[in-house]
CSV table of C-alpha atoms in Angstrom, one decimal:
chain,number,residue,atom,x,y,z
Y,1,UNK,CA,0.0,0.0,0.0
Y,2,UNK,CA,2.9,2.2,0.9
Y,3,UNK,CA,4.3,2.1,-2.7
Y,4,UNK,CA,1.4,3.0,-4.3
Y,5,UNK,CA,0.4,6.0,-1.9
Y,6,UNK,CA,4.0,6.9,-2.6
Y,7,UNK,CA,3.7,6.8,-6.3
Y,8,UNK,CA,0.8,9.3,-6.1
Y,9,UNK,CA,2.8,11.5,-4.7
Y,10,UNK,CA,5.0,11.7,-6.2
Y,11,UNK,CA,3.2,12.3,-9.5
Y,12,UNK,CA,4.5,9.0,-11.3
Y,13,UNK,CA,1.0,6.8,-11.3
Y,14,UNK,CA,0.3,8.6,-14.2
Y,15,UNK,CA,-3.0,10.4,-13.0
Y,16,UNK,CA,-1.6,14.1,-12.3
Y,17,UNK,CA,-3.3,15.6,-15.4
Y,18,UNK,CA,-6.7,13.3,-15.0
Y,19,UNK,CA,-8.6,15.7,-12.0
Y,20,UNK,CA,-7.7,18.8,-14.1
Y,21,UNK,CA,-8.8,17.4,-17.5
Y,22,UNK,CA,-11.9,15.7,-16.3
Y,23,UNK,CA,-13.0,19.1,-14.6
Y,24,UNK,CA,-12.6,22.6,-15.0
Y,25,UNK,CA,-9.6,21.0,-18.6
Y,26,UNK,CA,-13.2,20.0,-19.9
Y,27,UNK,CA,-14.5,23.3,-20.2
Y,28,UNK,CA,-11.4,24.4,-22.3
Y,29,UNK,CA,-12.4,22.6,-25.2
Y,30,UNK,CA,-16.0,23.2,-24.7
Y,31,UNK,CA,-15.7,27.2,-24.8
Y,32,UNK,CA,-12.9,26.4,-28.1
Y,33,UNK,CA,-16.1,24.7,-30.0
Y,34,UNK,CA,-18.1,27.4,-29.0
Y,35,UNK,CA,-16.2,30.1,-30.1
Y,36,UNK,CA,-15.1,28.6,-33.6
Y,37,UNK,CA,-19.1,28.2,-34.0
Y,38,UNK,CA,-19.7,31.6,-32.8
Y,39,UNK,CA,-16.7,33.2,-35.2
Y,40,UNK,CA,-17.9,31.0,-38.2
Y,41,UNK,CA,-21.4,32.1,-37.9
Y,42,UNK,CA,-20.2,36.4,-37.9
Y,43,UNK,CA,-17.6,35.3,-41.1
Y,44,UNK,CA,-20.7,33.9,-43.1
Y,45,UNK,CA,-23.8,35.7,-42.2
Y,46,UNK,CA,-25.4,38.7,-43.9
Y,47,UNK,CA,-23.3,41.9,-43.7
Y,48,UNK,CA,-26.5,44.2,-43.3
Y,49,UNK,CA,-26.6,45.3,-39.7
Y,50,UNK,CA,-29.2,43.4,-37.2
Y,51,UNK,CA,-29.4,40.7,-40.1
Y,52,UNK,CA,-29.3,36.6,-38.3
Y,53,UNK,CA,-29.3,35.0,-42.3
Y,54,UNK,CA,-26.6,33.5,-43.8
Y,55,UNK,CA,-25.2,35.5,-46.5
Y,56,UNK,CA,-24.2,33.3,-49.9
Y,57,UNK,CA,-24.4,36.3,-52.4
Y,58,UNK,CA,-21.8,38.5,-52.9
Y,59,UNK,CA,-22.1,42.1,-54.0
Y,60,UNK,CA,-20.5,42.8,-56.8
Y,61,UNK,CA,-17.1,45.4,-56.6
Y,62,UNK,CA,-17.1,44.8,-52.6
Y,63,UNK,CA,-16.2,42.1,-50.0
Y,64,UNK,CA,-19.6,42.1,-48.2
Y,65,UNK,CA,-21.6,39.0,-48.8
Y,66,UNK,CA,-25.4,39.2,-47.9
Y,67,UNK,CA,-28.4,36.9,-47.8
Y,68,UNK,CA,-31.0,36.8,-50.4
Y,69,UNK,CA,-33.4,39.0,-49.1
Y,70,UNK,CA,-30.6,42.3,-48.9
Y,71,UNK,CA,-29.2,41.1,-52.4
Y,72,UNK,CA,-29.9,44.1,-55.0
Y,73,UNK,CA,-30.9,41.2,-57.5
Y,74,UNK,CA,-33.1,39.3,-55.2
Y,75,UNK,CA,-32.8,35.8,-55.1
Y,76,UNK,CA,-31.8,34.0,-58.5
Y,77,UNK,CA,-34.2,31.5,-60.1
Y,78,UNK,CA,-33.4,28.7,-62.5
Y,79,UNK,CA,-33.8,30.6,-65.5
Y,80,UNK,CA,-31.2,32.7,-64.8
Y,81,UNK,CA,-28.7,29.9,-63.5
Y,82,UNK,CA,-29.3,28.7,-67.0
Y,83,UNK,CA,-29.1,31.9,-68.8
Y,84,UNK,CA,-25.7,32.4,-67.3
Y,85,UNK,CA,-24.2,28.6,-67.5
Y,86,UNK,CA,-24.7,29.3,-71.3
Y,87,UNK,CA,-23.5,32.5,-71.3
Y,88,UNK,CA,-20.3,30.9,-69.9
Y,89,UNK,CA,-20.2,27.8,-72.1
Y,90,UNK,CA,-20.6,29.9,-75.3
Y,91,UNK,CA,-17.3,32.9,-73.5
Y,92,UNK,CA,-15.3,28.9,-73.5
Y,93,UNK,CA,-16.1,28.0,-76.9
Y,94,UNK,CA,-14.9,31.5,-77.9
């Protein structure tokens, strides 16, 4: 019993880190997946103040990227995805 009271004690049974990781350690990793959510959500939603959507259009000639409801154009509709996957086939052909 002696040897293994000793061991603790000396730190070499291998559990000095366990108390701190299963405890107040935990948290640290926690409040990291937190914050990466939190700084992922302000880096891709809409740059129009007091806005919560996710922005996926940019504005053209500036680095702000809104949602669909702020863009200029509105939302873009099939036709128009069509209109302009020709328009870029025919600028490949030449």
């Amino acid at each position: 019993m002696l040897p293994l009271s000793l061991g603790h004690i000396l730190g070499t049974d291998g559990r000095e880190w366990y108390s701190f990781w299963s405890g107040a350690g935990a948290d640290i990793g926690q409040l990291a997946i937190v914050g990466a959510s939190f700084g992922l959500y302000r880096k891709h939603r809409c740059h129009v103040h007091r806005c919560w959507r996710i922005g996926k259009s940019p504005i053209e000639g500036t680095p702000w990227v809104v949602c669909h409801h702020h863009h200029p154009q509105g939302r873009p509709t099939a036709a128009d995805m069509a209109a302009l996957r020709q328009d870029q086939e025919d600028a490949a052909r030449g």
